[in-house]
Coordinates of C-alpha atoms in Angstrom, one line a residue:
Chain A
M1 CA 89.8 130.6 141.4
F2 CA 90.7 128.1 138.8
T3 CA 90.8 125.2 141.2
I4 CA 87.2 126.0 141.9
L5 CA 86.4 125.9 138.2
V6 CA 88.0 122.5 138.0
E7 CA 86.1 121.3 141.0
Y8 CA 82.9 122.5 139.3
A9 CA 83.8 120.6 136.2
M10 CA 84.5 117.4 138.1
E11 CA 81.2 117.8 139.9
A12 CA 79.4 118.2 136.6
I13 CA 81.1 115.1 135.3
S14 CA 79.9 113.0 138.2
H15 CA 76.4 113.6 136.9
A16 CA 77.2 112.8 133.3
G17 CA 76.4 109.6 131.6
T18 CA 78.4 106.7 133.0
V19 CA 81.4 105.5 131.0
L20 CA 83.0 102.2 132.0
A21 CA 86.0 100.3 130.7
V22 CA 87.8 97.0 131.5
L23 CA 91.3 96.0 130.5
A24 CA 91.6 92.4 129.5
K25 CA 94.6 90.3 128.6
D26 CA 93.7 90.2 124.9
G27 CA 91.8 93.5 124.5
V28 CA 89.9 96.4 126.1
V29 CA 86.2 96.8 126.5
L30 CA 84.4 100.2 126.7
A31 CA 80.7 101.0 127.4
A32 CA 78.9 104.3 127.9
E33 CA 75.4 105.4 128.9
K34 CA 73.8 107.8 126.5
K35 CA 71.8 110.7 128.0
V36 CA 70.4 112.3 124.8
T37 CA 67.6 109.9 124.0
G38 CA 63.9 109.8 123.0
K39 CA 61.9 108.5 120.1
L40 CA 62.1 111.9 118.3
L41 CA 65.9 111.8 118.1
D42 CA 67.0 111.1 114.6
L43 CA 69.4 108.2 114.7
S44 CA 69.0 107.1 111.0
G45 CA 72.6 108.2 110.3
T46 CA 74.1 105.7 112.8
K47 CA 72.8 102.6 111.1
E48 CA 75.5 102.5 108.4
G49 CA 78.6 104.3 107.2
G50 CA 81.1 106.0 109.5
Y51 CA 83.0 103.9 112.0
G52 CA 80.1 102.8 114.1
G53 CA 78.5 104.2 117.2
S54 CA 76.1 107.1 117.5
G55 CA 78.8 109.7 118.2
E56 CA 77.6 110.9 121.6
K57 CA 79.9 109.1 124.0
I58 CA 82.4 106.8 122.2
F59 CA 84.8 108.0 119.6
L60 CA 87.6 106.6 117.5
L61 CA 90.7 108.7 118.2
N62 CA 93.1 106.8 116.0
S63 CA 93.3 103.3 114.5
N64 CA 94.7 102.1 117.9
V65 CA 92.7 104.2 120.4
V66 CA 89.0 104.4 121.3
A67 CA 87.8 106.9 123.8
G68 CA 84.7 107.3 126.0
V69 CA 83.8 110.8 127.2
A70 CA 81.9 112.1 130.1
G71 CA 81.0 115.7 130.7
I72 CA 80.1 118.7 128.4
T73 CA 79.6 117.2 125.0
A74 CA 80.6 120.4 123.1
D75 CA 83.9 120.4 125.0
A76 CA 84.4 116.7 124.3
N77 CA 83.9 117.2 120.5
S78 CA 86.6 119.8 120.5
L79 CA 89.0 117.5 122.5
V80 CA 88.3 114.6 120.2
N81 CA 89.1 116.7 117.2
Y82 CA 92.3 117.8 118.9
A83 CA 93.3 114.2 119.7
R84 CA 92.6 113.0 116.2
T85 CA 94.8 115.8 114.8
A86 CA 97.6 115.1 117.3
A87 CA 97.5 111.3 116.4
Q88 CA 97.7 112.0 112.7
K89 CA 100.6 114.5 113.3
H90 CA 102.5 111.8 115.2
L91 CA 101.8 109.3 112.4
Y92 CA 103.1 111.9 109.9
S93 CA 106.3 112.6 111.9
Y94 CA 107.2 109.1 113.0
N95 CA 105.4 106.8 110.6
E96 CA 103.9 104.9 113.6
D97 CA 100.6 104.9 115.4
I98 CA 100.9 107.2 118.4
P99 CA 101.6 105.3 121.6
V100 CA 98.5 105.4 123.9
E101 CA 100.1 107.1 126.8
L102 CA 101.6 109.8 124.6
L103 CA 98.2 110.6 123.1
T104 CA 96.8 110.8 126.7
Q105 CA 99.6 113.1 127.6
R106 CA 98.9 115.4 124.6
L107 CA 95.3 115.9 125.7
C108 CA 96.3 116.4 129.3
D109 CA 98.9 119.1 128.4
L110 CA 96.0 120.9 126.6
K111 CA 93.6 120.4 129.5
Q112 CA 96.2 121.5 132.1
G113 CA 96.8 124.7 130.2
Y114 CA 93.2 125.7 130.6
T115 CA 93.5 125.4 134.4
Q116 CA 96.4 127.9 134.4
Y117 CA 95.9 130.7 132.0
G118 CA 93.6 133.6 132.8
G119 CA 90.2 134.3 131.3
L120 CA 89.4 130.7 130.3
R121 CA 87.4 127.9 131.8
P122 CA 88.7 124.3 131.9
F123 CA 87.4 121.6 129.7
G124 CA 84.5 120.0 131.5
V125 CA 85.4 116.5 130.2
S126 CA 86.8 113.3 131.6
L127 CA 87.9 110.6 129.2
L128 CA 88.7 106.9 129.2
Y129 CA 91.3 105.9 126.6
A130 CA 91.3 102.2 125.4
G131 CA 94.3 101.6 123.3
Y132 CA 97.1 99.3 122.0
D133 CA 100.7 100.0 121.1
P134 CA 103.8 97.7 120.8
H135 CA 105.4 99.2 123.9
Y136 CA 102.9 98.3 126.6
K137 CA 100.3 96.3 124.5
F138 CA 96.7 96.9 125.7
Q139 CA 96.2 99.9 127.9
L140 CA 93.5 101.8 129.7
Y141 CA 93.9 105.4 130.9
H142 CA 91.7 108.0 132.5
S143 CA 92.1 111.8 132.4
D144 CA 90.2 114.4 134.3
P145 CA 89.5 118.2 133.7
S146 CA 92.6 119.2 135.7
G147 CA 94.9 117.4 133.2
N148 CA 95.8 114.5 135.6
Y149 CA 95.9 111.1 134.1
S150 CA 96.4 107.5 135.3
G151 CA 96.4 103.9 134.0
W152 CA 93.8 101.4 135.1
K153 CA 92.8 97.7 134.9
A154 CA 89.1 98.6 135.2
T155 CA 87.6 102.0 135.9
C156 CA 84.5 104.1 135.5
I157 CA 83.6 107.8 135.2
G158 CA 80.4 109.7 135.3
A159 CA 77.2 109.1 137.3
N160 CA 77.3 106.3 139.9
N161 CA 81.0 105.8 139.3
G162 CA 81.5 104.9 143.0
T163 CA 79.1 102.0 142.8
A164 CA 80.5 100.8 139.5
Q165 CA 84.1 101.0 140.8
S166 CA 83.3 98.9 143.9
L167 CA 81.5 96.3 141.7
L168 CA 84.5 96.2 139.4
K169 CA 86.9 95.8 142.3
Q170 CA 84.9 92.8 143.5
E171 CA 84.6 91.1 140.2
Y172 CA 87.8 92.0 138.3
K173 CA 90.4 89.2 137.9
D174 CA 93.8 89.6 136.4
D175 CA 94.2 87.7 133.1
I176 CA 90.5 88.2 132.3
S177 CA 89.6 87.6 128.6
V178 CA 87.9 90.0 126.3
E179 CA 84.8 87.7 126.3
D180 CA 84.6 87.7 130.1
A181 CA 85.3 91.5 130.2
V182 CA 82.4 92.1 127.8
A183 CA 80.1 90.2 130.2
L184 CA 81.5 92.0 133.2
V185 CA 81.1 95.5 131.6
L186 CA 77.5 94.8 130.6
R187 CA 76.7 93.3 134.1
V188 CA 78.1 96.3 135.9
M189 CA 76.6 98.7 133.4
S190 CA 73.1 97.2 133.9
K191 CA 73.4 97.6 137.7
T192 CA 74.7 101.2 137.7
M193 CA 72.5 102.8 135.0
D194 CA 69.5 104.8 136.1
S195 CA 67.1 103.1 133.7
T196 CA 65.9 99.6 134.6
T197 CA 66.3 98.3 131.1
L198 CA 69.2 98.3 128.7
G199 CA 68.9 99.0 125.0
S200 CA 70.9 100.6 122.1
E201 CA 69.1 103.9 122.6
K202 CA 70.7 104.1 126.1
L203 CA 74.0 102.3 125.5
E204 CA 77.2 102.7 123.4
F205 CA 79.6 99.9 123.3
A206 CA 83.1 99.2 121.9
T207 CA 86.0 96.8 122.0
L208 CA 89.6 97.0 121.0
T209 CA 91.5 93.9 120.1
V210 CA 94.4 92.8 117.9
D211 CA 93.5 91.2 114.5
P212 CA 95.0 87.7 114.6
V213 CA 95.9 87.8 110.9
T214 CA 97.3 91.3 110.4
K215 CA 98.6 91.7 114.1
K216 CA 97.3 95.3 113.9
P217 CA 94.9 96.8 116.5
K218 CA 91.3 96.5 115.5
S219 CA 88.6 98.7 117.1
K220 CA 84.9 97.9 116.9
I221 CA 82.4 100.5 117.9
Y222 CA 79.0 98.7 117.9
R223 CA 76.1 99.9 115.8
P224 CA 72.7 100.2 117.5
A225 CA 71.5 96.8 116.1
E226 CA 74.8 95.1 117.2
V227 CA 74.4 96.6 120.7
D228 CA 70.9 95.1 120.9
A229 CA 72.1 91.8 119.6
L230 CA 74.9 91.7 122.2
L231 CA 72.5 92.6 125.1
K232 CA 70.1 89.8 123.9
K233 CA 73.0 87.3 123.9
H234 CA 73.9 88.3 127.5
D235 CA 70.2 88.1 128.5
L236 CA 70.1 91.8 129.4
A237 CA 67.9 93.1 126.5
K238 CA 65.0 95.2 127.5
K239 CA 61.6 93.7 127.4
D240 CA 59.6 95.4 124.6
E241 CA 56.7 96.7 126.7
D242 CA 55.0 98.4 123.8
A243 CA 54.9 95.1 121.9
E244 CA 53.4 93.3 125.0
M245 CA 50.7 96.0 125.3
K246 CA 49.8 95.7 121.6
T247 CA 49.4 91.9 121.9
A248 CA 47.4 92.2 125.1
Chain B
M1 CA 135.7 110.6 99.6
D2 CA 134.3 108.9 102.7
S3 CA 132.9 105.4 102.5
S4 CA 130.4 103.6 104.7
F5 CA 128.9 100.1 104.5
A6 CA 126.3 98.2 106.5
I7 CA 124.8 94.7 106.4
T8 CA 122.1 92.8 108.2
G9 CA 122.3 89.2 109.2
K10 CA 120.6 86.7 111.5
G11 CA 119.6 88.9 114.5
Y12 CA 122.2 91.6 113.9
A13 CA 123.3 94.6 111.8
I14 CA 126.8 95.7 111.3
V15 CA 127.9 99.2 110.3
A16 CA 131.4 100.2 109.1
A17 CA 132.7 103.7 108.2
D18 CA 136.1 104.9 107.3
M19 CA 138.0 107.1 109.9
T20 CA 139.7 109.6 107.8
V21 CA 139.0 113.3 107.7
S22 CA 140.4 115.0 104.6
R23 CA 140.6 118.5 103.3
S24 CA 141.4 118.6 99.6
I25 CA 144.3 116.2 99.0
V26 CA 145.4 116.2 102.7
K27 CA 144.4 113.7 105.4
M28 CA 143.8 115.9 108.4
Q29 CA 142.8 113.1 110.8
Y30 CA 142.8 109.3 110.7
N31 CA 140.9 108.2 113.9
E32 CA 137.5 110.0 113.5
D33 CA 134.4 108.1 114.7
K34 CA 131.7 108.6 112.0
I35 CA 129.2 106.2 113.6
K36 CA 126.9 107.7 116.2
V37 CA 125.3 105.5 118.9
L38 CA 121.7 107.0 119.0
G39 CA 120.3 104.7 121.6
S40 CA 120.8 101.3 123.2
H41 CA 119.9 99.6 120.0
L42 CA 120.4 102.2 117.3
L43 CA 123.4 103.2 115.1
M44 CA 123.9 105.9 112.5
A45 CA 126.8 106.2 110.1
F46 CA 127.1 109.7 108.6
S47 CA 129.0 111.1 105.7
G48 CA 128.9 114.1 103.4
E49 CA 129.7 117.8 103.6
P50 CA 132.2 118.4 106.5
G51 CA 130.6 120.6 109.1
D52 CA 127.0 119.5 108.1
T53 CA 127.7 115.9 109.1
V54 CA 128.6 116.4 112.8
Q55 CA 126.1 119.2 113.2
F56 CA 123.3 117.1 111.8
A57 CA 124.4 113.9 113.6
E58 CA 124.4 115.7 117.0
Y59 CA 121.0 117.3 116.3
V60 CA 119.6 113.9 115.6
E61 CA 121.3 112.4 118.6
R62 CA 119.8 114.9 121.0
N63 CA 116.3 114.8 119.5
I64 CA 116.3 111.0 119.8
R65 CA 117.5 111.3 123.4
L66 CA 114.8 113.8 124.2
A67 CA 112.1 111.5 122.8
Q68 CA 113.5 108.7 125.0
I69 CA 113.5 110.9 128.1
R70 CA 110.0 112.2 127.5
N71 CA 108.4 108.8 126.7
T72 CA 110.5 106.7 129.0
Y73 CA 111.1 104.2 126.1
P74 CA 113.3 104.8 123.0
L75 CA 111.9 105.4 119.5
P76 CA 111.9 102.1 117.6
P77 CA 114.3 102.0 114.6
P78 CA 111.5 102.4 111.9
S79 CA 110.1 105.5 113.7
A80 CA 113.6 107.0 114.4
A81 CA 114.6 106.5 110.7
S82 CA 111.3 108.0 109.5
W83 CA 111.8 111.0 111.7
I84 CA 115.4 111.5 110.5
R85 CA 114.4 111.1 106.9
R86 CA 111.7 113.8 107.3
E87 CA 114.3 116.2 108.8
L88 CA 116.5 115.8 105.7
A89 CA 113.5 116.0 103.3
D90 CA 112.4 119.3 105.0
S91 CA 115.9 120.5 105.1
L92 CA 116.3 120.0 101.4
R93 CA 113.8 122.6 100.6
S94 CA 114.9 125.1 103.3
R95 CA 117.2 128.0 102.9
S96 CA 120.3 126.0 104.0
P97 CA 120.0 122.3 103.4
Y98 CA 122.1 119.7 105.1
S99 CA 124.3 117.6 102.8
V100 CA 124.5 114.4 104.9
N101 CA 124.1 110.8 103.8
L102 CA 123.2 108.2 106.4
L103 CA 123.0 104.5 107.2
V104 CA 120.7 103.9 110.1
A105 CA 120.9 100.4 111.6
G106 CA 119.1 99.1 114.6
Y107 CA 117.6 96.1 116.4
D108 CA 113.8 96.3 116.8
L109 CA 113.0 95.0 120.3
S110 CA 109.3 94.6 119.6
T111 CA 109.6 92.6 116.4
H112 CA 113.0 91.0 117.3
E113 CA 114.7 91.7 114.0
P114 CA 117.5 93.9 112.7
K115 CA 116.6 96.9 110.6
L116 CA 118.7 98.8 108.1
Y117 CA 117.9 102.1 106.3
W118 CA 119.7 103.7 103.5
I119 CA 119.1 107.5 103.6
D120 CA 120.7 110.2 101.4
Y121 CA 120.8 114.0 101.7
L122 CA 117.7 114.4 99.6
G123 CA 115.6 112.5 102.2
T124 CA 115.4 109.4 100.1
M125 CA 115.0 106.4 102.3
A126 CA 115.1 102.7 101.4
T127 CA 114.8 99.6 103.7
V128 CA 117.6 97.3 102.6
P129 CA 119.4 94.1 103.6
F130 CA 122.8 95.8 102.9
A131 CA 123.8 99.3 101.9
A132 CA 126.7 101.6 101.1
H133 CA 127.5 105.3 100.6
G134 CA 130.3 107.1 98.9
Y135 CA 132.8 105.9 96.3
G136 CA 133.1 102.6 98.1
S137 CA 129.5 101.8 97.2
Y138 CA 130.4 101.3 93.5
F139 CA 132.6 98.3 94.6
A140 CA 130.8 97.1 97.7
L141 CA 127.2 96.8 96.4
S142 CA 128.2 94.3 93.7
L143 CA 130.2 92.3 96.2
L144 CA 127.3 92.3 98.6
D145 CA 124.9 91.2 95.9
R146 CA 127.2 88.2 95.5
Y147 CA 128.1 87.4 99.1
H148 CA 125.4 88.7 101.4
D149 CA 123.5 86.1 103.3
P150 CA 120.6 87.1 105.6
E151 CA 121.1 84.0 107.7
A152 CA 124.8 84.5 108.2
T153 CA 126.4 84.7 111.7
V154 CA 128.1 87.8 113.0
E155 CA 131.5 86.2 112.2
E156 CA 130.4 85.5 108.6
G157 CA 128.9 89.0 108.3
L158 CA 132.2 90.6 109.5
A159 CA 134.1 88.4 106.9
T160 CA 131.8 89.7 104.1
L161 CA 132.3 93.3 105.3
R162 CA 136.1 92.6 105.3
R163 CA 135.9 91.7 101.6
C164 CA 134.2 95.0 100.9
I165 CA 136.8 97.0 102.8
D166 CA 139.7 95.1 101.2
E167 CA 138.3 95.7 97.7
V168 CA 137.8 99.4 98.3
S169 CA 141.3 99.7 99.7
K170 CA 142.7 97.9 96.6
R171 CA 140.7 99.6 93.9
L172 CA 140.0 103.2 95.0
V173 CA 142.6 105.8 94.0
V174 CA 142.8 107.1 97.5
T175 CA 142.8 104.4 100.2
P176 CA 140.2 105.2 102.9
G177 CA 142.5 103.9 105.6
K178 CA 141.2 102.4 108.9
F179 CA 137.5 101.5 109.4
K180 CA 135.4 101.7 112.5
V181 CA 133.0 98.8 112.9
K182 CA 130.0 98.6 115.2
V183 CA 127.5 95.8 115.7
V184 CA 123.9 96.1 117.0
D185 CA 121.9 93.0 118.1
K186 CA 119.4 92.1 120.8
N187 CA 122.1 92.8 123.5
G188 CA 122.7 96.3 122.2
V189 CA 125.5 98.1 120.6
R190 CA 129.2 97.1 120.6
E191 CA 132.3 98.1 118.7
V192 CA 134.4 95.4 117.1
E193 CA 137.9 95.2 115.7
L194 CA 138.0 93.9 112.2
Chain C
M1 CA 120.3 115.0 83.9
S2 CA 116.7 115.7 84.9
I3 CA 115.6 115.5 88.6
M4 CA 112.6 113.4 87.4
E5 CA 115.1 110.7 86.2
Y6 CA 117.4 110.8 89.3
N7 CA 116.0 107.7 91.1
G8 CA 114.2 106.1 88.1
G9 CA 110.9 104.1 88.2
S10 CA 107.7 103.8 86.3
V11 CA 103.9 103.3 86.9
V12 CA 101.1 102.4 84.5
A13 CA 97.3 102.1 85.2
M14 CA 94.6 100.6 82.9
V15 CA 90.8 100.4 82.7
G16 CA 89.0 97.1 82.2
K17 CA 85.4 95.9 82.2
G18 CA 84.2 96.7 85.8
C19 CA 87.8 96.6 87.0
V20 CA 91.1 98.6 87.0
A21 CA 94.7 97.7 87.3
I22 CA 97.8 99.6 88.4
A23 CA 101.4 98.4 88.2
S24 CA 104.9 99.6 88.8
D25 CA 108.6 98.5 88.9
L26 CA 110.4 98.2 92.3
R27 CA 113.8 99.8 91.5
L28 CA 115.3 102.7 93.5
G29 CA 118.5 104.0 92.0
N30 CA 121.0 106.8 92.3
Q31 CA 121.2 107.6 88.6
A32 CA 122.8 104.5 87.1
L33 CA 123.6 102.8 90.4
G34 CA 120.9 100.5 91.8
I35 CA 120.2 100.9 95.5
S36 CA 117.1 98.9 96.3
S37 CA 115.0 96.3 94.4
N38 CA 112.2 96.6 96.8
F39 CA 111.1 100.3 96.7
Q40 CA 107.4 100.7 96.9
K41 CA 105.8 103.3 94.6
I42 CA 102.2 102.2 94.6
F43 CA 100.2 102.8 97.8
P44 CA 96.7 101.8 98.9
I45 CA 94.7 104.9 99.8
T46 CA 91.3 103.4 100.6
D47 CA 89.8 99.9 99.9
H48 CA 89.0 101.3 96.4
I49 CA 91.9 103.5 95.5
Y50 CA 95.6 102.9 94.7
L51 CA 98.0 105.8 94.1
G52 CA 101.3 105.4 92.1
L53 CA 104.1 107.9 92.7
P54 CA 106.9 107.7 90.2
G55 CA 109.6 110.4 90.3
L56 CA 112.0 111.8 92.9
A57 CA 112.1 109.2 95.7
T58 CA 112.3 111.6 98.6
D59 CA 109.1 113.1 97.4
V60 CA 107.5 109.7 96.9
T61 CA 107.9 109.1 100.7
T62 CA 106.9 112.7 101.7
L63 CA 103.8 112.7 99.5
K64 CA 102.8 109.2 100.5
E65 CA 102.8 110.4 104.2
Q66 CA 101.1 113.7 103.4
F67 CA 98.3 111.9 101.5
R68 CA 97.9 109.4 104.3
Y69 CA 97.5 112.3 106.7
R70 CA 95.0 114.2 104.6
V71 CA 92.9 111.1 103.7
N72 CA 92.8 110.0 107.3
M73 CA 91.6 113.4 108.5
Y74 CA 89.0 113.4 105.6
T75 CA 87.8 109.9 106.5
I76 CA 87.4 110.5 110.3
K77 CA 85.7 113.9 109.8
E78 CA 83.4 112.9 106.9
E79 CA 82.8 109.4 108.5
R80 CA 83.2 107.9 105.0
E81 CA 85.9 106.9 102.6
I82 CA 87.0 109.4 100.0
E83 CA 85.8 108.9 96.4
P84 CA 88.3 108.5 93.6
E85 CA 87.2 111.7 91.9
A86 CA 87.5 113.7 95.1
F87 CA 90.9 112.1 95.8
A88 CA 92.2 113.0 92.4
H89 CA 91.4 116.7 93.2
L90 CA 93.1 116.3 96.6
V91 CA 96.2 115.1 94.7
S92 CA 95.9 118.0 92.2
S93 CA 95.6 120.7 94.9
T94 CA 98.4 119.2 97.0
L95 CA 100.8 119.4 94.1
Y96 CA 99.6 122.9 92.9
E97 CA 100.2 124.2 96.5
R98 CA 103.9 123.8 95.5
R99 CA 103.5 125.4 92.0
F100 CA 106.8 127.4 92.2
G101 CA 108.9 124.8 94.0
P102 CA 107.2 121.5 93.0
F103 CA 107.4 117.9 94.2
F104 CA 109.1 116.0 91.4
I105 CA 106.4 113.4 91.1
E106 CA 103.9 112.5 88.4
P107 CA 101.1 110.7 90.2
V108 CA 98.9 107.9 88.7
M109 CA 95.7 106.9 90.3
A110 CA 93.4 103.9 89.9
G111 CA 90.1 103.3 91.7
L112 CA 86.6 102.1 91.6
T113 CA 83.6 104.5 92.1
K114 CA 80.4 103.0 93.6
K115 CA 77.4 104.0 91.6
P116 CA 73.9 104.5 93.2
S117 CA 72.9 101.2 91.5
G118 CA 75.5 99.4 93.5
E119 CA 77.9 98.5 90.7
Y120 CA 81.5 99.8 90.5
K121 CA 82.7 102.1 87.7
P122 CA 86.4 102.0 86.9
F123 CA 88.4 105.2 87.4
I124 CA 91.9 106.1 86.4
A125 CA 93.7 109.5 86.3
A126 CA 97.2 110.9 86.1
S127 CA 98.7 114.3 86.9
D128 CA 101.8 116.2 86.0
L129 CA 104.1 117.5 88.7
I130 CA 102.1 120.6 89.4
G131 CA 98.7 119.0 89.5
C132 CA 97.2 119.2 86.0
L133 CA 94.8 116.2 85.9
N134 CA 94.3 113.9 83.0
F135 CA 91.2 111.7 83.3
A136 CA 91.9 109.1 80.6
K137 CA 89.4 106.5 79.5
D138 CA 91.9 103.7 78.6
F139 CA 95.3 103.8 80.3
V140 CA 97.8 106.3 81.8
V141 CA 101.6 106.0 82.1
A142 CA 104.3 107.9 84.0
G143 CA 108.0 107.6 85.0
T144 CA 111.3 107.1 83.2
A145 CA 109.8 104.4 81.0
S146 CA 106.7 106.4 80.1
S147 CA 107.6 106.8 76.4
K148 CA 108.1 103.0 76.1
L149 CA 104.9 102.3 78.2
F150 CA 102.9 104.4 75.8
G151 CA 104.0 102.4 72.8
V152 CA 103.4 99.0 74.3
A153 CA 100.1 99.9 76.0
E154 CA 98.9 101.4 72.7
G155 CA 99.5 98.0 71.1
L156 CA 98.3 95.7 73.8
W157 CA 95.3 97.4 75.4
E158 CA 91.8 96.9 74.1
P159 CA 88.4 97.9 75.5
G160 CA 86.3 95.7 77.8
L161 CA 89.1 93.5 79.3
E162 CA 88.0 91.1 82.0
P163 CA 90.2 91.1 85.3
E164 CA 92.4 88.1 84.2
D165 CA 93.0 89.6 80.7
L166 CA 93.6 93.0 82.2
F167 CA 96.2 91.5 84.6
E168 CA 98.0 89.9 81.6
T169 CA 97.8 93.1 79.5
I170 CA 99.2 95.4 82.2
S171 CA 101.9 92.9 83.3
Q172 CA 103.2 92.5 79.7
T173 CA 103.0 96.2 79.1
L174 CA 105.1 97.0 82.2
L175 CA 107.6 94.2 81.8
N176 CA 108.4 94.9 78.2
A177 CA 108.5 98.6 78.6
V178 CA 110.9 98.6 81.6
D179 CA 113.2 96.1 79.8
R180 CA 114.0 98.9 77.4
D181 CA 114.6 101.5 80.2
A182 CA 117.8 101.4 82.2
Y183 CA 116.3 103.3 85.1
S184 CA 113.2 101.1 85.6
G185 CA 112.9 97.4 86.4
W186 CA 114.4 95.3 89.2
G187 CA 111.1 93.6 90.0
A188 CA 107.5 94.7 89.5
V189 CA 104.2 94.7 91.3
V190 CA 100.6 94.6 89.9
H191 CA 97.3 95.4 91.6
V192 CA 94.0 94.6 90.1
M193 CA 90.7 95.9 91.6

């Protein structure tokens, strides 16, 4: 019965917006395809304040972990809240940032519980965790609705994840730098996304590196304007068709 | 009446604790080990109310071990010390508080440096280059102010510790007797004869 | 012997012209015996708030960690930094939670509030050990040297001090006050915002 529910959840996730991540030697890169779009959507709150991003796909879980989610957004919000609380409780008990694998385990213990106890449905969410800790340095994990998790060098969840995975397999090199990983992520993303053009209204983007001065992990969730600038730099920006029509 | 000392040096920390167990004016035992080895690179000297000391030390020992089994890697010294401090701070305001004073010393494998924490039964924690608990602290701390050298070798560190123990043996009304001495460095924990 | 004087230590905060300063000693003692000359009592809360926690050292650490937890949860949920006024009330309610078994700490806060016009307004506050707030306009003191700090600060402080002069004023106030207090001293730290 519950295995069926988990299967359903996994099936639902394979139609969700793509989330893609690559582990580099000096950082982790994360990108996600947004599904809730349209010119009537009010994104004025994402321009400033907060910690960046538009809060649909990429979330800051702790100062050393950024996560990308695929699946039921409402469930994801609840998991993100749980993860943030768990991370702060660890900081409170041990006076250290929670190790990335431990945070992944915390969420997976919760997810597993919902596959086992009666009367509940599982969380319809898969996550990618990009993080840093002193034990294993930069790390990338994936967890699914059943509560399984695994570590990756590069991986993808959501729609077209098969295509993206095989592209990543072809192009990934050990010892890749963050800079090259950013280019790789954008390239694969542009090939796997349904839409023909890339723009900040369809894409969320984040990197996790270590600050060379403080030696502390530094996450950067790109704001819409920064995403557009990045796409332009990599020559993947969408052609502004409306503008062309106006001038014509 | 128990005394414990600890110092850090170049790439190591040394912990020393007396070995006597006394009840009132009687020495009940003279070969008690009051320094727990909490992990491959972590030491903890404990003193205070008899009964509380061993009970709390074993509680800490097993929780640190559990964390290591669960996570596959040990808690780094700063995290272990912070957790131990919180246990004492919470205990202080519980129905039956532990009366245990600690010196936690370790070698941090991620930053490659020794760490030393002075912790008392209230949950007060200080990161220090050298530390002492008990009546011995009144003599030892001033000696260590004068002779401690953060760049000293293990041999020089042991000599400084020897001064402290000699002074305490000379000046304290009741001589603490033998001392157990343990060293922690990048190679792990080892016991040394002074 | 009062619990408030068991470990020793003092903190002072002052208002300047478009700036604030907060300073403390670095001693940790066991009554008259000095244990550490590097015990931090002032903690950064946000980019615009510092919190000083003089009092019983076990509660200094516990409260520092508890405020970090609560401020982090506030920041991540609100998606913005906490304002000094709001933080002062967080401090107050955290202490009052323990009204009948208090933390033995008398907190001192210093911060800058951003006004809609874009300029920063100085903010200082102090609280007793059960959370009664005191929003002073000039300076606040706390700790084992508080009586001495009051005297020196009263003599040295004046309104409208520029950052450099404020630094000098708060430094001299702290240094001269702790020299007359056996339980404070052993080094000092000053923050100017």
